[in-house]
Structure formats: structure tokens, C-alpha cells
CSV table of C-alpha atoms in Angstrom, one decimal:
chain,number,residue,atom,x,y,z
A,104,UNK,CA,138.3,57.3,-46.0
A,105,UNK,CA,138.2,53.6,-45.4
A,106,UNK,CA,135.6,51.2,-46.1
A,107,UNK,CA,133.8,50.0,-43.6
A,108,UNK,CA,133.8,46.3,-43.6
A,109,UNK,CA,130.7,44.1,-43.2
A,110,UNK,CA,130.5,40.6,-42.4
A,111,UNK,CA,127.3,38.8,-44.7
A,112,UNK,CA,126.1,35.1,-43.5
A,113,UNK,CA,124.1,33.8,-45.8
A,114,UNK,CA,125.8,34.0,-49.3
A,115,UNK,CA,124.6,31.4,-50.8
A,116,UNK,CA,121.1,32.1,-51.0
A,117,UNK,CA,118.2,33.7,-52.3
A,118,UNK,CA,118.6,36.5,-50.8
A,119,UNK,CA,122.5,37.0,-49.4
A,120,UNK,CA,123.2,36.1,-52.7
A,121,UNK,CA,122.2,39.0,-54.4
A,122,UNK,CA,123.0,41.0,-50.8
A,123,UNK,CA,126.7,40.1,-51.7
A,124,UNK,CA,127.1,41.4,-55.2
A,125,UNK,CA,125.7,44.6,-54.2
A,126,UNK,CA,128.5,45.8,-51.4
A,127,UNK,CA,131.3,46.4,-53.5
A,128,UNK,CA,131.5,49.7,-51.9
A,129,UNK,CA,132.4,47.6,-49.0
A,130,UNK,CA,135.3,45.1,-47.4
A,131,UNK,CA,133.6,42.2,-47.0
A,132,UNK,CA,134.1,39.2,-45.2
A,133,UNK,CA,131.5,35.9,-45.9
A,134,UNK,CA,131.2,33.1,-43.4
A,135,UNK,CA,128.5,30.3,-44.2
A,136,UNK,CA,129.3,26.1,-45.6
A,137,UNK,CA,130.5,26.8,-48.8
A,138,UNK,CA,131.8,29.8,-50.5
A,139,UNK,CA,130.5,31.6,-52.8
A,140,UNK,CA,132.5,32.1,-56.2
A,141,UNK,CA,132.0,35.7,-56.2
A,142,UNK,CA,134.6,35.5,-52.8
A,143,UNK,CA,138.6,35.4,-52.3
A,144,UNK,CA,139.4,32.6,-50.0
A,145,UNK,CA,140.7,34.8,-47.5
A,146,UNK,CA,137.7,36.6,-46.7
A,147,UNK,CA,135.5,33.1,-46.6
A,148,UNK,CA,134.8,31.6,-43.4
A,149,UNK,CA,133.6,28.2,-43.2
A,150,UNK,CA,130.8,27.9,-40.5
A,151,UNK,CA,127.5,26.4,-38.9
A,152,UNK,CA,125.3,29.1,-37.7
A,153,UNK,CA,124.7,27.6,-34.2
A,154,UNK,CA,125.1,28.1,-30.4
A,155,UNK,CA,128.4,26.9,-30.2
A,156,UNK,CA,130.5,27.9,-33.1
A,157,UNK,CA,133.5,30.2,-32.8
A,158,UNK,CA,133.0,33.4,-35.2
A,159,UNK,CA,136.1,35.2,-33.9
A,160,UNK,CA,137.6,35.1,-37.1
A,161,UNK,CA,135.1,36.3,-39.2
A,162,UNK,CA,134.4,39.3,-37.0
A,163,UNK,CA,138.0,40.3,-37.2
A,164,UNK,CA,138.1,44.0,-37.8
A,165,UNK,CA,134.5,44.2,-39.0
A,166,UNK,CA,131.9,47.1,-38.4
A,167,UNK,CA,128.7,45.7,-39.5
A,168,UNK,CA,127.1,42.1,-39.8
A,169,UNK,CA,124.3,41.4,-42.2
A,170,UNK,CA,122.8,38.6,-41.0
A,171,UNK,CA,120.5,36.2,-43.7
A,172,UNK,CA,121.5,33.1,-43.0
A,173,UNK,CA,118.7,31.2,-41.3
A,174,UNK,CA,116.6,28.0,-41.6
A,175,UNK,CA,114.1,28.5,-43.9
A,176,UNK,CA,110.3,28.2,-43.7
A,177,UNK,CA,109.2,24.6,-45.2
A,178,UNK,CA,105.8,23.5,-46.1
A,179,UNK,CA,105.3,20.0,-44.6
A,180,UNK,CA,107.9,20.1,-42.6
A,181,UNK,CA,109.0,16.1,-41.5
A,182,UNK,CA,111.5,16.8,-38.8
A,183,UNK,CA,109.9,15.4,-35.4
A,184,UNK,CA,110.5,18.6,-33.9
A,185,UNK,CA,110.3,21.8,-36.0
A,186,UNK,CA,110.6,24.6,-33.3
A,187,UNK,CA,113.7,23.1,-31.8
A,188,UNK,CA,115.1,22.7,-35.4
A,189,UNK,CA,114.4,26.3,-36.1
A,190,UNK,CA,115.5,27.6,-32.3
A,191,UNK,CA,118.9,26.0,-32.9
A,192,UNK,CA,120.2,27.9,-36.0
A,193,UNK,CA,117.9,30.8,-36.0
A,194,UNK,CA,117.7,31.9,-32.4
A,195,UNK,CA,120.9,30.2,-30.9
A,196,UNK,CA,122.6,30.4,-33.7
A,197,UNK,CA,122.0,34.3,-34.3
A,198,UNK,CA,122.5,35.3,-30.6
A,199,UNK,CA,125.6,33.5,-30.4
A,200,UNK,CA,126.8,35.8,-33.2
A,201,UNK,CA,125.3,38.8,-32.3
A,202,UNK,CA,127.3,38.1,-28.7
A,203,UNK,CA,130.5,37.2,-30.2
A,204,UNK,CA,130.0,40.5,-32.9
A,205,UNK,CA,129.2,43.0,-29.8
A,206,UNK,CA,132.6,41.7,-28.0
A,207,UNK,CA,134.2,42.3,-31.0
A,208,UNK,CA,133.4,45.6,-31.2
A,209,UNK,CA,131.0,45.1,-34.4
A,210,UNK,CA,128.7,48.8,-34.7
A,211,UNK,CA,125.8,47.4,-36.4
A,212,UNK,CA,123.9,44.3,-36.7
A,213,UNK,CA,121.4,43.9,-38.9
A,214,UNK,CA,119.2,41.2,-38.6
A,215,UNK,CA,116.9,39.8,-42.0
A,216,UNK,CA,113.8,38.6,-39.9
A,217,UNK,CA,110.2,37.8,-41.2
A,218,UNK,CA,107.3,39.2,-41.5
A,219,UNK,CA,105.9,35.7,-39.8
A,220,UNK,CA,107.2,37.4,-36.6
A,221,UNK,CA,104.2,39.9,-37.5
A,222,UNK,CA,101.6,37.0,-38.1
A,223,UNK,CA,100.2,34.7,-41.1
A,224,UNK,CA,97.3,37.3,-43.0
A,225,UNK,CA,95.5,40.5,-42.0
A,226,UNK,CA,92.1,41.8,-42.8
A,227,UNK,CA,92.0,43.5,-46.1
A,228,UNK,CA,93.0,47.4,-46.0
A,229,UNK,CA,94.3,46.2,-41.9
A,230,UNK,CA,98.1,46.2,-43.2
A,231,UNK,CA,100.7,45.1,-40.1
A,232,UNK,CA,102.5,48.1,-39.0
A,233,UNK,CA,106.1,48.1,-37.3
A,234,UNK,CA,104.8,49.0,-33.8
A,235,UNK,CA,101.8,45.8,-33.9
A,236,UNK,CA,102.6,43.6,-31.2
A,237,UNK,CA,104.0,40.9,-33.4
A,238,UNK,CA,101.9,37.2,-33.9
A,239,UNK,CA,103.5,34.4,-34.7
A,240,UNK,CA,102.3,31.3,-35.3
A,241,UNK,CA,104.5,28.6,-36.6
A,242,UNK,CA,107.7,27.3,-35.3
A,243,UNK,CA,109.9,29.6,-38.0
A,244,UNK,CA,108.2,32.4,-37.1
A,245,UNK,CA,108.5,32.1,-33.5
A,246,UNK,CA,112.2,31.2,-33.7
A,247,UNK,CA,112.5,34.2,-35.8
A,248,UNK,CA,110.6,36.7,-32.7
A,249,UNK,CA,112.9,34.8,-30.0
A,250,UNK,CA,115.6,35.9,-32.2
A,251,UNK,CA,114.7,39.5,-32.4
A,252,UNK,CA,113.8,39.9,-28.5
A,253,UNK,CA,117.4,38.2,-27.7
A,254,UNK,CA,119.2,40.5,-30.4
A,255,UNK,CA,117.0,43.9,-28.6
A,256,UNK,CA,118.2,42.2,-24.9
A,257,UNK,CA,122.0,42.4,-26.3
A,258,UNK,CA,121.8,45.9,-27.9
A,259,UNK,CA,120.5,47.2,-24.5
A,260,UNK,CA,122.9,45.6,-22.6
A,261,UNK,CA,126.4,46.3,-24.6
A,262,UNK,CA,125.2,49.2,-26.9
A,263,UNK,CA,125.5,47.7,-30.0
A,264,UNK,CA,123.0,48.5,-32.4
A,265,UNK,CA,120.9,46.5,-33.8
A,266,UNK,CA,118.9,46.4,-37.3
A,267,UNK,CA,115.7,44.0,-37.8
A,268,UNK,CA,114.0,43.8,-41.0
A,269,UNK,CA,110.6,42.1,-41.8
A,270,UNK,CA,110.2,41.3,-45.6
A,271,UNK,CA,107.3,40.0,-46.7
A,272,UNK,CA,107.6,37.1,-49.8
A,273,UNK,CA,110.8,37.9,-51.6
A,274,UNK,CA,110.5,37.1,-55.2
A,275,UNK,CA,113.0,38.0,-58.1
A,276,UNK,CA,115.4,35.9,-60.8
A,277,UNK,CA,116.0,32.7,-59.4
A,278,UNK,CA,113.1,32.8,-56.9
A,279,UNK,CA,111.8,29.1,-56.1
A,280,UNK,CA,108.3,27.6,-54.1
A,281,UNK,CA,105.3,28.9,-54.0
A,282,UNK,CA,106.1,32.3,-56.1
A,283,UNK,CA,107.9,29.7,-58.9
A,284,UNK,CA,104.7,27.5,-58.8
A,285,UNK,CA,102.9,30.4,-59.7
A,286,UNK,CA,105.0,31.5,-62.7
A,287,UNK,CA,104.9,27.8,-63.9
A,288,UNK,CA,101.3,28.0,-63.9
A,289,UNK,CA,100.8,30.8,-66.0
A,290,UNK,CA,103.8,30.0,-68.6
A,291,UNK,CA,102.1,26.7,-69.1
A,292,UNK,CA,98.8,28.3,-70.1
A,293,UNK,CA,97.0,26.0,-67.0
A,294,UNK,CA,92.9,27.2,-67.1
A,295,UNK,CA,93.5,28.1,-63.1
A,296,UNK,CA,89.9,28.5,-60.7
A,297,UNK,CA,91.7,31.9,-59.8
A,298,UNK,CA,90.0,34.8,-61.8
A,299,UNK,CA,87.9,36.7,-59.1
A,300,UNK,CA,90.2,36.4,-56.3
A,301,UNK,CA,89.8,40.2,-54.5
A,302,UNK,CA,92.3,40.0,-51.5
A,303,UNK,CA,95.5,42.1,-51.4
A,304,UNK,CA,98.6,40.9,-50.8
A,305,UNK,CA,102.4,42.8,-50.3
A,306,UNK,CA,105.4,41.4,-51.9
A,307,UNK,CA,108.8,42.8,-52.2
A,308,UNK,CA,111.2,42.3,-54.7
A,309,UNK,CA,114.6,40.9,-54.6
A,310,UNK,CA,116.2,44.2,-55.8
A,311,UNK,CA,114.3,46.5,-53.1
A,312,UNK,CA,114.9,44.4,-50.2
A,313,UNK,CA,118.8,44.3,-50.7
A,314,UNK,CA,118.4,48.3,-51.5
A,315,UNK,CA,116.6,48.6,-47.9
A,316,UNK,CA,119.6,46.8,-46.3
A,317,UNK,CA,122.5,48.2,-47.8
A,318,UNK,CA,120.5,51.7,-46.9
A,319,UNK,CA,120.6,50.0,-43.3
A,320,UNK,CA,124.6,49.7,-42.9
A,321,UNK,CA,125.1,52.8,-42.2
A,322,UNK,CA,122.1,55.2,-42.5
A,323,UNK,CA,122.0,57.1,-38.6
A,324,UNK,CA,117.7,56.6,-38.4
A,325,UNK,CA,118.3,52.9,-38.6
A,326,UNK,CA,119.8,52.1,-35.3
A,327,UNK,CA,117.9,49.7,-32.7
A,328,UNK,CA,114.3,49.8,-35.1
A,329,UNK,CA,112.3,46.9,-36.8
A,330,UNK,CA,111.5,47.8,-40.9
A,331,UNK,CA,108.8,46.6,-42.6
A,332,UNK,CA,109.7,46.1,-46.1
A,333,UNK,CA,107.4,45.7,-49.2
A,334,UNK,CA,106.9,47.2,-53.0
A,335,UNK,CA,104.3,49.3,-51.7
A,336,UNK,CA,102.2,48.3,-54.3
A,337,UNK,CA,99.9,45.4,-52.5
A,338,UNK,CA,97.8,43.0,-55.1
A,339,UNK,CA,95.2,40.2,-55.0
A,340,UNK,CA,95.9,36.7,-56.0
A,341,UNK,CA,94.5,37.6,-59.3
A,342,UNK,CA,96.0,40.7,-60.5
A,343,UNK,CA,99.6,39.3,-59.5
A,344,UNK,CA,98.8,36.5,-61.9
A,345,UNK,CA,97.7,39.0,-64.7
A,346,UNK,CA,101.0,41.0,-63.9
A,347,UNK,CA,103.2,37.3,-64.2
A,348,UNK,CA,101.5,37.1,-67.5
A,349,UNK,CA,102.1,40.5,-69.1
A,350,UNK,CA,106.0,39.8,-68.0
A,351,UNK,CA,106.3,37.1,-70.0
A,352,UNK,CA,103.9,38.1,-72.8
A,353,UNK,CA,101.1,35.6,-71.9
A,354,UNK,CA,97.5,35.8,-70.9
A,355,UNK,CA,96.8,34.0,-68.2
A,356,UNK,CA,93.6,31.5,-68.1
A,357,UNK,CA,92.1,32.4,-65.4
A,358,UNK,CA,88.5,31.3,-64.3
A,359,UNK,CA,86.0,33.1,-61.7
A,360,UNK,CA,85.5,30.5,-59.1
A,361,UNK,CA,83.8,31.3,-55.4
A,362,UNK,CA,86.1,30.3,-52.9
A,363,UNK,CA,83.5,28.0,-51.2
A,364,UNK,CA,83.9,25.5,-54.2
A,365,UNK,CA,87.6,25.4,-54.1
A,366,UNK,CA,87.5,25.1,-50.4
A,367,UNK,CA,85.7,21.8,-49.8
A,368,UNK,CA,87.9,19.6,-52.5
A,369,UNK,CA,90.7,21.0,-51.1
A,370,UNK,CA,89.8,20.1,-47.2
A,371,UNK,CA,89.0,16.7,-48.5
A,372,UNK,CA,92.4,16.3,-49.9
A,373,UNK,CA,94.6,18.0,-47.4
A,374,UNK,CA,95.2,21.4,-49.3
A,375,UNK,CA,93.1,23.9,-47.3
A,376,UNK,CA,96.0,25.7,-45.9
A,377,UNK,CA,97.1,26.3,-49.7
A,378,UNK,CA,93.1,27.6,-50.4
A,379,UNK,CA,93.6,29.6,-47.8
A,380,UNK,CA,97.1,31.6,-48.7
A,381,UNK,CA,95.6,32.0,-52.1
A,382,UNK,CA,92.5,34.3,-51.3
A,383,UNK,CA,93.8,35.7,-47.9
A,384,UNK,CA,95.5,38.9,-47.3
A,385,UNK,CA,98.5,39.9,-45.9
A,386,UNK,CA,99.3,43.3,-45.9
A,387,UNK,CA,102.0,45.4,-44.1
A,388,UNK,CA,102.2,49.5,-43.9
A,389,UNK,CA,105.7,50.8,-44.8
A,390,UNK,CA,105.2,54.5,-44.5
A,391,UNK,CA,107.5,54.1,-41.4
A,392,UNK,CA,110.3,52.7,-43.0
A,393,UNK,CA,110.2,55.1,-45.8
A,394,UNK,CA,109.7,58.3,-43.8
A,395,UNK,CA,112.6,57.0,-41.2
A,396,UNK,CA,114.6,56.4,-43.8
A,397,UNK,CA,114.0,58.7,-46.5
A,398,UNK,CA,113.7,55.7,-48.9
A,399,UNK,CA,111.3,54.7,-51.2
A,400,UNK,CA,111.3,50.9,-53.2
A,401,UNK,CA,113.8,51.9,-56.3
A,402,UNK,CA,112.0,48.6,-58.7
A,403,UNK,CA,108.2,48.7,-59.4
A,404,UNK,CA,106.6,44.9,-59.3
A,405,UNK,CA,106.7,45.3,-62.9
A,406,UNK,CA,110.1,45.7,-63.6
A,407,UNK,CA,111.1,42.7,-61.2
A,408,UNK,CA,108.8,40.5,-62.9
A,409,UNK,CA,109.9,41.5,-66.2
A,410,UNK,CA,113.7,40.8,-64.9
A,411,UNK,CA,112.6,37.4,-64.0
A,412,UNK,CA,111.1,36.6,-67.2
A,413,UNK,CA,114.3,37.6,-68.7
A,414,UNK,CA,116.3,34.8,-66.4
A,415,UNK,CA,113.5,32.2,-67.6
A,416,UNK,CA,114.5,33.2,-71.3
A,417,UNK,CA,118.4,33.4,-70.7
A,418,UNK,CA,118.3,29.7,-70.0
């Protein structure tokens, strides 16, 4: 039986990274700005992800695109213009590709979305579910839900299908921002104002989110639906910190502060917003994408953390 053979975009990072060393059961072909060292040179393709680049020979003889590659969400973003920034290589960019990869008789294209497409928090126990009608509210977000409505306008139209997943934070070895922050925090034995933080939060680990999408390349229930993806194993603010410190055989220092006194230092100095993602929820229901697709997260939280522990003490 021949392999089918998948186009990835996205290599090089966080997340297409580790997509890539899991499809050896797979021809691949990789197109992106540099190539990865993991790839032959004849199945790289050096590209810009935008409206006017010609994929045609990437998409030679492939079956299924995984698409990652994207620009990222940024804190304090200084471009004068971030929604036309993120339009051009996240919605441009990826309909152009999903065009050229339905004329090229691609099968499948699955799309790694956001769950910022769904919106920024939820009440506690009020998880987002895959049917909500989705909220976004900053420029990535939005470019990310153009994305998806263009890529649902071209399955309709030229029967391709289409796969769009929603991950919520993606943290694992190598991870970087706000998740590293954290880790940094709790290795350096900081007293943090964090210790009675009660909101509940879903995360998904590195390892189950690339499980979800291999599961998505050729699994028959996935065509033309929207996953959410997560652990399944939501946490507050607090308890993920505990569980950081356990990985890496520490106890954190963690001190019982109302949210009221963290909030007005932090509105004096600019950092409400960070107040804010610390003791709000975010919560999304994946009993959808686990009954569709008869999967279930293969890595508890615990066991991801305890992998990236190992990375920190590799170095």
C-alpha cells in the first residue's frame, strides 16, 4: 500500500516541529524559510506563506496538507498595523494554499487554528464548545476565524476537505513565553502573590496535540469539522504551579493574595491584562472531539511536565 504523502508548513516551530518527527509513517514534503535538519533537500521547499506565492511544487503529488505555519500571537505587538500583518500570512497566506492544494487535487487540509477564534476566557465550569459561535477579539485571532470561514467557503465549493483544529496554550520541551515565564518562576524559588488563585484553566500538551493531528490525516469522522483540543484535565493558576513544581522536584512559594491587591499596582503600571490572564478562566469541552474521533489525550499534564523538566536538566 503506498504512503500517503503530506505536505507540513510550519517545520521549524514549536509545534510543526515536533508535527514533523512524528509522520514517519508518511512521505513528506516540508515547505517554509529554512529547512529543517530532520529533511532531504528534495522534499524542502523554500517559501513565504503569503497571497502570492507559487506552492505548485510542494503540492506535487500530495494528499494531505498540515498546515502550522502562521504568524504568531505577540504581546505588545509594535507593528503600526497588527490585523493587516496577521491577515497577510494567516488568512491570505493560508487560502492561497488551500486554493492552490484543492487544484492540485490535495484530499485533506488540515488547518492548526486557535482557540482565540473561540474568544479570550470563559466563566468558570462555561468551557467553549465546538459548535459556540466563535469570539474573537484581537487581530491574530480574527485573522485566524477569516482563515477558517475562507478554508469552509473552499471545501464547499471544490470538495476538498477541510480539518480545523483549536488548541488551547501548547506547552511541552522547548515551550517559550508566558508558559516558560512560569517554569522560571518556580525553578528560581520566587515567593509569587499566586497561592489562592481558584480559576480553571485548559492546556494541551505538545505530545497530544500532534497525536490529535496525525489522528486527523486520515481518520473518515474528521472531514469538514472544527476540534477543540485540550488535556482534558483543566487547572487554576495555582495548582498548575504546584504541578510545575512537583516536575522538577521543587515547592513552589506561593502566597495567598486577593486579586483586588494585585490588580491596582498592576493597572498603575500597565500590567492589568497580565492580572487578568492569571486569575481568569478559559475553558474548552472536548467531549466532541473525543467521541468523533474515538480519541482520548495519550500524555497526562504530568507526564508532559515531567518531560520538560527533563529538557531543562539535559542542558
Amino acid at each position: 500500500m503506498l504512503k500517503l504523502r503530506v505536505l507540513l508548513s510550519g517545520a521549524t516551530g514549536f509545534v510543526g516541529g515536533k508535527v514533523l518527527r512524528s509522520l514517519d509513517a508518511f512521505n513528506v514534503n516540508v515547505m517554509g524559510r529554512s529547512k529543517p535538519e530532520l529533511v532531504n533537500s528534495d522534499n524542502f521547499f523554500q517559501s513565504e506563506i503569503n497571497s502570492s506565492t507559487d506552492y505548485s511544487n510542494a503540492l506535487n503529488s500530495v494528499d494531505i496538507v498540515i498546515h502550522s505555519a502562521a504568524r504568531v500571537h505577540v504581546m505588545n505587538d509594535k507593528v503600526s498595523d497588527p490585523l493587516a500583518e496577521f491577515r497577510s500570512v494567516n488568512t491570505a497566506g493560508t487560502l492561497n494554499l488551500a486554493r492552490q492544494a484543492s487544484a492540485a487535487g490535495v484530499r485533506r487540509f488540515i488547518f492548526v487554528s486557535s482557540i482565540k477564534v473561540s474568544g479570550e476566557s470563559t466563566l468558570t465550569d462555561q468551557p467553549f464548545q465546538h459548535s459556540d459561535q466563535p469570539k474573537p477579539e484581537d487581530a491574530y485571532g480574527i485573522s485566524k476565524y477569516e482563515a477558517e470561514q475562507g478554508l469552509r467557503k473552499i471545501a464547499a465549493e471544490t470538495g476538498m476537505e477541510v480539518v480545523i483544529i483549536r488548541p488551547t496554550l501548547v506547552y511541552g520541551p522547548g515551550v517559550k513565553a508566558n508558559f516558560l515565564s512560569l517554569i522560571n518562576l518556580v525553578r528560581k524559588r520566587i515567593p509569587l502573590p499566586l497561592g489562592a488563585i481558584h480559576n480553571k484553566r485548559s492546556l494541551v500538551a505538545i505530545d497530544n496535540l500532534v497525536d490529535l493531528i496525525i489522528t486527523c490525516i486520515d481518520h473518515p469522522n474528521a472531514a469538514n469539522e472544527t476540534f477543540l483540543v485540550s488535556d482534558d484535565d483543566d487547572v487554576s493558576t495555582t495548582e498548575l504551579l504546584k504541578r510545575i513544581g512537583v516536575a522538577f522536584g521543587i515547592t513552589p512559594f506561593l502566597i495567598p493574595v486577593p486579586r483586588w491587591a494585585l490588580t491596582l499596582p498592576a493597572s498603575i503600571i500597565g500590567k492589568k491584562a497580565v492580572v487578568d490572564r492569571l486569575y481568569g478562566s478559559l475553558q474548552v469541552d472536548i467531549a466532541y472531539t473525543k467521541e468523533r474521533l474515538n480519541w482520548t489525550p495519550p500524555v497526562t499534564m504530568s507526564q508532559q511536565l515531567t518531560k520538560i523538566a527533563a529538557s531543562f536538566n539535559s542542558k
